[in-house]
PDB file of C-alpha atoms in Angstrom:
ATOM      1  CA  ASN C 218      -0.090   0.299   0.396  1.00  0.00           C
ATOM      2  CA  ALA C 219       1.884   3.401  -1.498  1.00  0.00           C
ATOM      3  CA  GLY C 220      -0.241   5.603   0.314  1.00  0.00           C
ATOM      4  CA  VAL C 221      -0.134   8.948  -1.901  1.00  0.00           C
ATOM      5  CA  THR C 222       2.391   9.055  -4.343  1.00  0.00           C
ATOM      6  CA  GLN C 223       3.309  12.208  -6.933  1.00  0.00           C
ATOM      7  CA  THR C 224       5.765  12.395  -9.186  1.00  0.00           C
ATOM      8  CA  PRO C 225       8.134  14.113  -9.653  1.00  0.00           C
ATOM      9  CA  LYS C 226       9.785  15.535  -6.262  1.00  0.00           C
ATOM     10  CA  PHE C 227      11.802  18.551  -7.807  1.00  0.00           C
ATOM     11  CA  GLN C 228      11.101  20.442 -10.976  1.00  0.00           C
ATOM     12  CA  VAL C 229      12.539  24.034 -12.494  1.00  0.00           C
ATOM     13  CA  LEU C 230      10.418  25.437 -15.347  1.00  0.00           C
ATOM     14  CA  LYS C 231      11.066  28.884 -17.380  1.00  0.00           C
ATOM     15  CA  THR C 232       7.985  31.261 -18.059  1.00  0.00           C
ATOM     16  CA  GLY C 233       5.900  30.151 -20.384  1.00  0.00           C
ATOM     17  CA  GLN C 234       6.562  26.266 -20.069  1.00  0.00           C
ATOM     18  CA  SER C 235       3.544  23.932 -19.388  1.00  0.00           C
ATOM     19  CA  MET C 236       3.931  20.843 -17.575  1.00  0.00           C
ATOM     20  CA  THR C 237       1.939  17.952 -15.389  1.00  0.00           C
ATOM     21  CA  LEU C 238       2.763  17.415 -11.869  1.00  0.00           C
ATOM     22  CA  GLN C 239       1.560  13.666 -11.292  1.00  0.00           C
ATOM     23  CA  CYS C 240      -1.160  11.762  -8.882  1.00  0.00           C
ATOM     24  CA  ALA C 241      -1.879   8.768  -7.297  1.00  0.00           C
ATOM     25  CA  GLN C 242      -3.789   6.271  -4.720  1.00  0.00           C
ATOM     26  CA  ASP C 243      -3.994   3.164  -4.147  1.00  0.00           C
ATOM     27  CA  MET C 244      -6.306   3.534  -0.914  1.00  0.00           C
ATOM     28  CA  ASN C 245      -9.282   3.519  -3.416  1.00  0.00           C
ATOM     29  CA  HIS C 246     -10.665   6.924  -1.901  1.00  0.00           C
ATOM     30  CA  GLU C 247     -13.277   8.840  -3.560  1.00  0.00           C
ATOM     31  CA  TYR C 248     -12.090  12.471  -2.870  1.00  0.00           C
ATOM     32  CA  MET C 249      -8.910  13.940  -4.252  1.00  0.00           C
ATOM     33  CA  SER C 250      -7.201  16.840  -4.056  1.00  0.00           C
ATOM     34  CA  TRP C 251      -4.301  19.652  -5.079  1.00  0.00           C
ATOM     35  CA  TYR C 252      -3.241  22.142  -2.616  1.00  0.00           C
ATOM     36  CA  ARG C 253      -0.484  25.149  -2.886  1.00  0.00           C
ATOM     37  CA  GLN C 254       1.960  25.689  -0.211  1.00  0.00           C
ATOM     38  CA  ASP C 255       3.244  29.249   0.362  1.00  0.00           C
ATOM     39  CA  PRO C 256       5.244  31.016   3.392  1.00  0.00           C
ATOM     40  CA  GLY C 257       2.615  32.367   5.455  1.00  0.00           C
ATOM     41  CA  MET C 258       0.126  31.323   3.841  1.00  0.00           C
ATOM     42  CA  GLY C 259      -0.474  27.695   4.650  1.00  0.00           C
ATOM     43  CA  LEU C 260      -2.200  25.341   1.838  1.00  0.00           C
ATOM     44  CA  ARG C 261      -4.864  26.626  -0.549  1.00  0.00           C
ATOM     45  CA  LEU C 262      -6.874  24.912  -1.999  1.00  0.00           C
ATOM     46  CA  ILE C 263      -6.302  25.015  -5.851  1.00  0.00           C
ATOM     47  CA  HIS C 264      -9.001  21.584  -7.649  1.00  0.00           C
ATOM     48  CA  TYR C 265     -10.272  18.892  -5.917  1.00  0.00           C
ATOM     49  CA  SER C 266     -12.453  15.802  -7.219  1.00  0.00           C
ATOM     50  CA  VAL C 267     -15.070  13.522  -5.317  1.00  0.00           C
ATOM     51  CA  GLY C 268     -14.571  11.243  -8.153  1.00  0.00           C
ATOM     52  CA  ALA C 269     -13.710  10.296 -11.402  1.00  0.00           C
ATOM     53  CA  GLY C 270     -14.951  12.627 -14.335  1.00  0.00           C
ATOM     54  CA  ILE C 271     -15.862  14.838 -11.511  1.00  0.00           C
ATOM     55  CA  THR C 272     -14.000  18.056 -10.921  1.00  0.00           C
ATOM     56  CA  ASP C 273     -14.286  21.361  -8.814  1.00  0.00           C
ATOM     57  CA  GLN C 274     -12.778  24.789  -8.616  1.00  0.00           C
ATOM     58  CA  GLY C 275     -11.235  25.183  -5.004  1.00  0.00           C
ATOM     59  CA  GLU C 276     -10.159  28.990  -3.718  1.00  0.00           C
ATOM     60  CA  VAL C 277      -6.607  29.347  -6.438  1.00  0.00           C
ATOM     61  CA  PRO C 278      -7.594  27.564  -9.173  1.00  0.00           C
ATOM     62  CA  ASN C 279      -6.431  30.008 -11.619  1.00  0.00           C
ATOM     63  CA  GLY C 280      -4.020  28.559 -14.342  1.00  0.00           C
ATOM     64  CA  TYR C 281      -4.380  24.989 -13.145  1.00  0.00           C
ATOM     65  CA  ASN C 282      -6.248  22.642 -14.974  1.00  0.00           C
ATOM     66  CA  VAL C 283      -7.026  18.568 -13.889  1.00  0.00           C
ATOM     67  CA  SER C 284      -8.904  16.060 -14.851  1.00  0.00           C
ATOM     68  CA  ARG C 285      -9.664  12.902 -13.385  1.00  0.00           C
ATOM     69  CA  SER C 286     -10.539   9.919 -15.642  1.00  0.00           C
ATOM     70  CA  THR C 287      -9.778   7.552 -12.929  1.00  0.00           C
ATOM     71  CA  THR C 288     -10.849   6.644  -9.135  1.00  0.00           C
ATOM     72  CA  GLU C 289      -6.670   6.354  -8.894  1.00  0.00           C
ATOM     73  CA  ASP C 290      -5.116   9.509 -10.268  1.00  0.00           C
ATOM     74  CA  PHE C 291      -5.378  12.893  -9.913  1.00  0.00           C
ATOM     75  CA  PRO C 292      -2.963  15.080 -12.337  1.00  0.00           C
ATOM     76  CA  LEU C 293      -3.042  18.869 -12.248  1.00  0.00           C
ATOM     77  CA  ARG C 294      -1.982  20.753 -15.647  1.00  0.00           C
ATOM     78  CA  LEU C 295       0.163  24.428 -15.679  1.00  0.00           C
ATOM     79  CA  LEU C 296      -0.437  25.659 -18.624  1.00  0.00           C
ATOM     80  CA  SER C 297       1.805  28.039 -19.454  1.00  0.00           C
ATOM     81  CA  ALA C 298       4.163  28.698 -16.201  1.00  0.00           C
ATOM     82  CA  ALA C 299       4.033  31.755 -14.469  1.00  0.00           C
ATOM     83  CA  PRO C 300       6.449  32.807 -11.594  1.00  0.00           C
ATOM     84  CA  SER C 301       3.926  32.955  -9.249  1.00  0.00           C
ATOM     85  CA  GLN C 302       3.561  29.379  -9.624  1.00  0.00           C
ATOM     86  CA  THR C 303       6.394  28.961  -7.717  1.00  0.00           C
ATOM     87  CA  SER C 304       5.247  26.794  -4.775  1.00  0.00           C
ATOM     88  CA  VAL C 305       5.111  23.315  -2.733  1.00  0.00           C
ATOM     89  CA  TYR C 306       2.325  21.379  -4.371  1.00  0.00           C
ATOM     90  CA  PHE C 307       0.438  18.336  -2.173  1.00  0.00           C
ATOM     91  CA  CYS C 308      -1.756  15.486  -3.413  1.00  0.00           C
ATOM     92  CA  ALA C 309      -4.319  14.627  -0.958  1.00  0.00           C
ATOM     93  CA  SER C 310      -7.590  11.640  -0.650  1.00  0.00           C
ATOM     94  CA  SER C 311      -9.540  10.539   1.668  1.00  0.00           C
ATOM     95  CA  TYR C 312     -12.751   8.481   1.268  1.00  0.00           C
ATOM     96  CA  LEU C 313     -16.288  11.040   1.496  1.00  0.00           C
ATOM     97  CA  ARG C 314     -17.643  10.093   4.576  1.00  0.00           C
ATOM     98  CA  ASP C 315     -16.907  10.379   7.790  1.00  0.00           C
ATOM     99  CA  SER C 316     -14.484  12.922   8.432  1.00  0.00           C
ATOM    100  CA  TYR C 317     -13.084  13.412   5.237  1.00  0.00           C
ATOM    101  CA  GLU C 318      -9.394  12.969   6.906  1.00  0.00           C
ATOM    102  CA  GLN C 319      -7.029  13.618   4.492  1.00  0.00           C
ATOM    103  CA  TYR C 320      -4.237  11.630   3.943  1.00  0.00           C
ATOM    104  CA  PHE C 321      -1.186  13.498   2.195  1.00  0.00           C
ATOM    105  CA  GLY C 322       1.785  13.021  -0.493  1.00  0.00           C
ATOM    106  CA  PRO C 323       5.367  13.932  -0.153  1.00  0.00           C
ATOM    107  CA  GLY C 324       4.784  16.735  -2.824  1.00  0.00           C
ATOM    108  CA  THR C 325       6.478  18.275  -5.390  1.00  0.00           C
ATOM    109  CA  ARG C 326       9.059  21.766  -5.117  1.00  0.00           C
ATOM    110  CA  LEU C 327       8.130  23.175  -8.129  1.00  0.00           C
ATOM    111  CA  THR C 328      10.511  26.950  -9.548  1.00  0.00           C
ATOM    112  CA  VAL C 329       9.076  28.621 -12.319  1.00  0.00           C
ATOM    113  CA  THR C 330      12.224  30.897 -13.503  1.00  0.00           C
TER     114      THR C 330
ATOM    115  CA  ALA Z 245     -16.241  31.296   3.363  1.00  0.00           C
ATOM    116  CA  GLN Z 246     -15.056  29.275   7.270  1.00  0.00           C
ATOM    117  CA  SER Z 247     -11.559  29.484   7.904  1.00  0.00           C
ATOM    118  CA  VAL Z 248      -9.447  29.380  10.773  1.00  0.00           C
ATOM    119  CA  THR Z 249      -6.915  31.886  11.829  1.00  0.00           C
ATOM    120  CA  GLN Z 250      -3.976  30.365  14.263  1.00  0.00           C
ATOM    121  CA  LEU Z 251      -2.115  32.331  16.635  1.00  0.00           C
ATOM    122  CA  GLY Z 252       1.382  32.668  16.346  1.00  0.00           C
ATOM    123  CA  SER Z 253       3.208  32.171  13.302  1.00  0.00           C
ATOM    124  CA  HIS Z 254       6.696  30.870  15.322  1.00  0.00           C
ATOM    125  CA  VAL Z 255       6.036  29.198  19.009  1.00  0.00           C
ATOM    126  CA  SER Z 256       9.459  28.134  20.918  1.00  0.00           C
ATOM    127  CA  VAL Z 257       9.760  25.731  24.297  1.00  0.00           C
ATOM    128  CA  SER Z 258      11.465  24.012  26.506  1.00  0.00           C
ATOM    129  CA  GLU Z 259      12.074  20.613  26.470  1.00  0.00           C
ATOM    130  CA  GLY Z 260       9.243  19.296  29.296  1.00  0.00           C
ATOM    131  CA  ALA Z 261       6.740  21.958  29.532  1.00  0.00           C
ATOM    132  CA  LEU Z 262       4.072  22.360  27.967  1.00  0.00           C
ATOM    133  CA  VAL Z 263       2.368  22.570  24.102  1.00  0.00           C
ATOM    134  CA  LEU Z 264      -0.502  25.175  23.293  1.00  0.00           C
ATOM    135  CA  LEU Z 265      -0.662  25.433  19.929  1.00  0.00           C
ATOM    136  CA  ARG Z 266      -3.804  28.562  19.594  1.00  0.00           C
ATOM    137  CA  CYS Z 267      -6.073  28.166  16.940  1.00  0.00           C
ATOM    138  CA  ASN Z 268      -9.688  30.096  16.316  1.00  0.00           C
ATOM    139  CA  TYR Z 269     -12.219  28.780  13.605  1.00  0.00           C
ATOM    140  CA  SER Z 270     -15.341  30.858  11.718  1.00  0.00           C
ATOM    141  CA  SER Z 271     -18.873  28.938  11.863  1.00  0.00           C
ATOM    142  CA  SER Z 272     -21.807  29.214  12.780  1.00  0.00           C
ATOM    143  CA  VAL Z 273     -22.297  25.128  12.677  1.00  0.00           C
ATOM    144  CA  PRO Z 274     -20.063  22.380  14.873  1.00  0.00           C
ATOM    145  CA  PRO Z 275     -17.501  22.550  12.108  1.00  0.00           C
ATOM    146  CA  TYR Z 276     -15.023  19.163  10.921  1.00  0.00           C
ATOM    147  CA  LEU Z 277     -11.707  20.477  12.948  1.00  0.00           C
ATOM    148  CA  PHE Z 278      -8.203  19.182  12.284  1.00  0.00           C
ATOM    149  CA  TRP Z 279      -4.383  19.353  13.034  1.00  0.00           C
ATOM    150  CA  TYR Z 280      -1.595  17.932  10.834  1.00  0.00           C
ATOM    151  CA  VAL Z 281       1.786  17.855  11.516  1.00  0.00           C
ATOM    152  CA  GLN Z 282       3.987  18.434   8.901  1.00  0.00           C
ATOM    153  CA  TYR Z 283       7.713  17.434   9.136  1.00  0.00           C
ATOM    154  CA  PRO Z 284      10.963  19.607   7.003  1.00  0.00           C
ATOM    155  CA  ASN Z 285      10.881  18.011   4.105  1.00  0.00           C
ATOM    156  CA  GLN Z 286       7.242  16.061   3.858  1.00  0.00           C
ATOM    157  CA  GLY Z 287       4.099  16.129   3.105  1.00  0.00           C
ATOM    158  CA  LEU Z 288       1.177  16.429   6.243  1.00  0.00           C
ATOM    159  CA  GLN Z 289       0.103  14.165   8.421  1.00  0.00           C
ATOM    160  CA  LEU Z 290      -3.126  13.162  10.516  1.00  0.00           C
ATOM    161  CA  LEU Z 291      -3.038  14.532  14.632  1.00  0.00           C
ATOM    162  CA  LEU Z 292      -6.189  14.908  15.557  1.00  0.00           C
ATOM    163  CA  LYS Z 293      -9.619  15.805  14.271  1.00  0.00           C
ATOM    164  CA  TYR Z 294     -12.801  17.056  15.830  1.00  0.00           C
ATOM    165  CA  THR Z 295     -15.662  15.839  15.205  1.00  0.00           C
ATOM    166  CA  SER Z 296     -18.443  16.701  17.479  1.00  0.00           C
ATOM    167  CA  ALA Z 297     -18.670  12.745  19.358  1.00  0.00           C
ATOM    168  CA  ALA Z 298     -16.382  14.450  22.271  1.00  0.00           C
ATOM    169  CA  THR Z 299     -14.461  17.751  22.408  1.00  0.00           C
ATOM    170  CA  LEU Z 300     -11.682  16.603  24.205  1.00  0.00           C
ATOM    171  CA  VAL Z 301      -9.876  14.897  21.122  1.00  0.00           C
ATOM    172  CA  LYS Z 302      -7.212  12.723  21.535  1.00  0.00           C
ATOM    173  CA  GLY Z 303      -4.408  12.186  18.799  1.00  0.00           C
ATOM    174  CA  ILE Z 304      -1.218  10.687  18.022  1.00  0.00           C
ATOM    175  CA  ASN Z 305       2.306  11.551  19.983  1.00  0.00           C
ATOM    176  CA  GLY Z 306       0.704  12.582  23.206  1.00  0.00           C
ATOM    177  CA  PHE Z 307      -1.387  15.826  21.673  1.00  0.00           C
ATOM    178  CA  GLU Z 308      -5.267  16.306  22.099  1.00  0.00           C
ATOM    179  CA  ALA Z 309      -7.029  19.480  21.474  1.00  0.00           C
ATOM    180  CA  GLU Z 310     -10.233  20.529  23.101  1.00  0.00           C
ATOM    181  CA  PHE Z 311     -12.937  22.423  20.913  1.00  0.00           C
ATOM    182  CA  LYS Z 312     -14.733  24.605  23.133  1.00  0.00           C
ATOM    183  CA  LYS Z 313     -17.673  26.435  20.936  1.00  0.00           C
ATOM    184  CA  SER Z 314     -18.459  29.417  23.339  1.00  0.00           C
ATOM    185  CA  GLU Z 315     -15.102  30.154  22.631  1.00  0.00           C
ATOM    186  CA  THR Z 316     -14.524  28.749  18.502  1.00  0.00           C
ATOM    187  CA  SER Z 317     -11.400  27.942  19.812  1.00  0.00           C
ATOM    188  CA  PHE Z 318      -9.615  24.087  18.609  1.00  0.00           C
ATOM    189  CA  HIS Z 319      -6.776  24.988  20.303  1.00  0.00           C
ATOM    190  CA  LEU Z 320      -3.812  21.882  20.301  1.00  0.00           C
ATOM    191  CA  THR Z 321      -2.225  21.027  24.298  1.00  0.00           C
ATOM    192  CA  LYS Z 322       1.550  18.705  24.413  1.00  0.00           C
ATOM    193  CA  PRO Z 323       2.280  18.255  28.899  1.00  0.00           C
ATOM    194  CA  SER Z 324       5.651  17.818  27.850  1.00  0.00           C
ATOM    195  CA  ALA Z 325       7.512  18.720  24.644  1.00  0.00           C
ATOM    196  CA  HIS Z 326       9.659  16.398  22.911  1.00  0.00           C
ATOM    197  CA  MET Z 327      12.748  17.094  20.092  1.00  0.00           C
ATOM    198  CA  SER Z 328      10.201  15.527  17.871  1.00  0.00           C
ATOM    199  CA  ASP Z 329       7.843  17.314  18.387  1.00  0.00           C
ATOM    200  CA  ALA Z 330       9.300  20.635  16.858  1.00  0.00           C
ATOM    201  CA  ALA Z 331       6.981  20.885  13.225  1.00  0.00           C
ATOM    202  CA  GLU Z 332       5.122  22.681  11.484  1.00  0.00           C
ATOM    203  CA  TYR Z 333       1.480  22.534  12.692  1.00  0.00           C
ATOM    204  CA  PHE Z 334      -1.768  23.118  10.861  1.00  0.00           C
ATOM    205  CA  CYS Z 335      -5.514  23.641  11.580  1.00  0.00           C
ATOM    206  CA  ALA Z 336      -7.761  22.870   9.430  1.00  0.00           C
ATOM    207  CA  VAL Z 337     -11.753  23.177   9.060  1.00  0.00           C
ATOM    208  CA  ARG Z 338     -14.133  21.094   6.642  1.00  0.00           C
ATOM    209  CA  SER Z 339     -16.333  23.113   4.333  1.00  0.00           C
ATOM    210  CA  LEU Z 340     -20.492  22.811   5.858  1.00  0.00           C
ATOM    211  CA  SER Z 341     -20.575  20.944   2.211  1.00  0.00           C
ATOM    212  CA  GLY Z 342     -17.878  18.439   3.401  1.00  0.00           C
ATOM    213  CA  ASN Z 343     -16.002  19.645  -0.084  1.00  0.00           C
ATOM    214  CA  GLN Z 344     -13.437  21.724   0.549  1.00  0.00           C
ATOM    215  CA  PHE Z 345     -10.549  22.442   3.370  1.00  0.00           C
ATOM    216  CA  TYR Z 346      -8.887  25.755   4.399  1.00  0.00           C
ATOM    217  CA  PHE Z 347      -5.821  25.784   6.447  1.00  0.00           C
ATOM    218  CA  GLY Z 348      -4.985  27.999   8.944  1.00  0.00           C
ATOM    219  CA  THR Z 349      -1.405  29.663   8.314  1.00  0.00           C
ATOM    220  CA  GLY Z 350       0.797  28.013  10.612  1.00  0.00           C
ATOM    221  CA  THR Z 351       2.787  27.339  13.499  1.00  0.00           C
ATOM    222  CA  SER Z 352       6.020  26.211  13.579  1.00  0.00           C
ATOM    223  CA  LEU Z 353       6.678  25.100  17.134  1.00  0.00           C
ATOM    224  CA  THR Z 354      11.103  24.981  18.230  1.00  0.00           C
ATOM    225  CA  VAL Z 355      12.321  22.804  21.037  1.00  0.00           C
ATOM    226  CA  ILE Z 356      14.858  24.054  22.797  1.00  0.00           C
ATOM    227  CA  PRO Z 357      16.963  21.370  25.190  1.00  0.00           C
TER     228      PRO Z 357
END
């Protein structure tokens, strides 16, 4: 049971480049989410999904796209990277019942130059 | 929108001393509340959660938190700090719809030997 996995661990992009951050979970969780963590700002929700084919926006969705074609995977796409997207990105998952206890991946540290 | 406020971005305690990390929430109804811990260069790990079953919640590593509706607070405590408790701590609240989570800005705990 690997839990929540994220790839890559580190990434450097130039302004305007695009890329996809990968997230996978093997716990059969219905709910998956993406957060960005910036110093002094805690974690902010970017997008979330309550099941395959269902996604919705969080607090800070601009500049990011998501899709959920399977229960296991929830990739985050940066369409045209900007320096303001330099951050640490976390994926999390949980069941859609009880307290929604979330399990977090190890994070991806992204730098946009 | 619901939110949480963590008072004190940095807290220092001596080893063996009481740990008190403060969290206040804004909600008109008793929410689901969480405390997470983040060790350096890692993802977040759940410490404990409040789901209305009991106002005093015990978590892992000797931490506990008390839900006080009259004060809209959910402060995290530990009677005796250990060096291994040095980490970043986040308070979070689940939205009434259940689909979004809001995190505080975090409190960095330093334990002085």
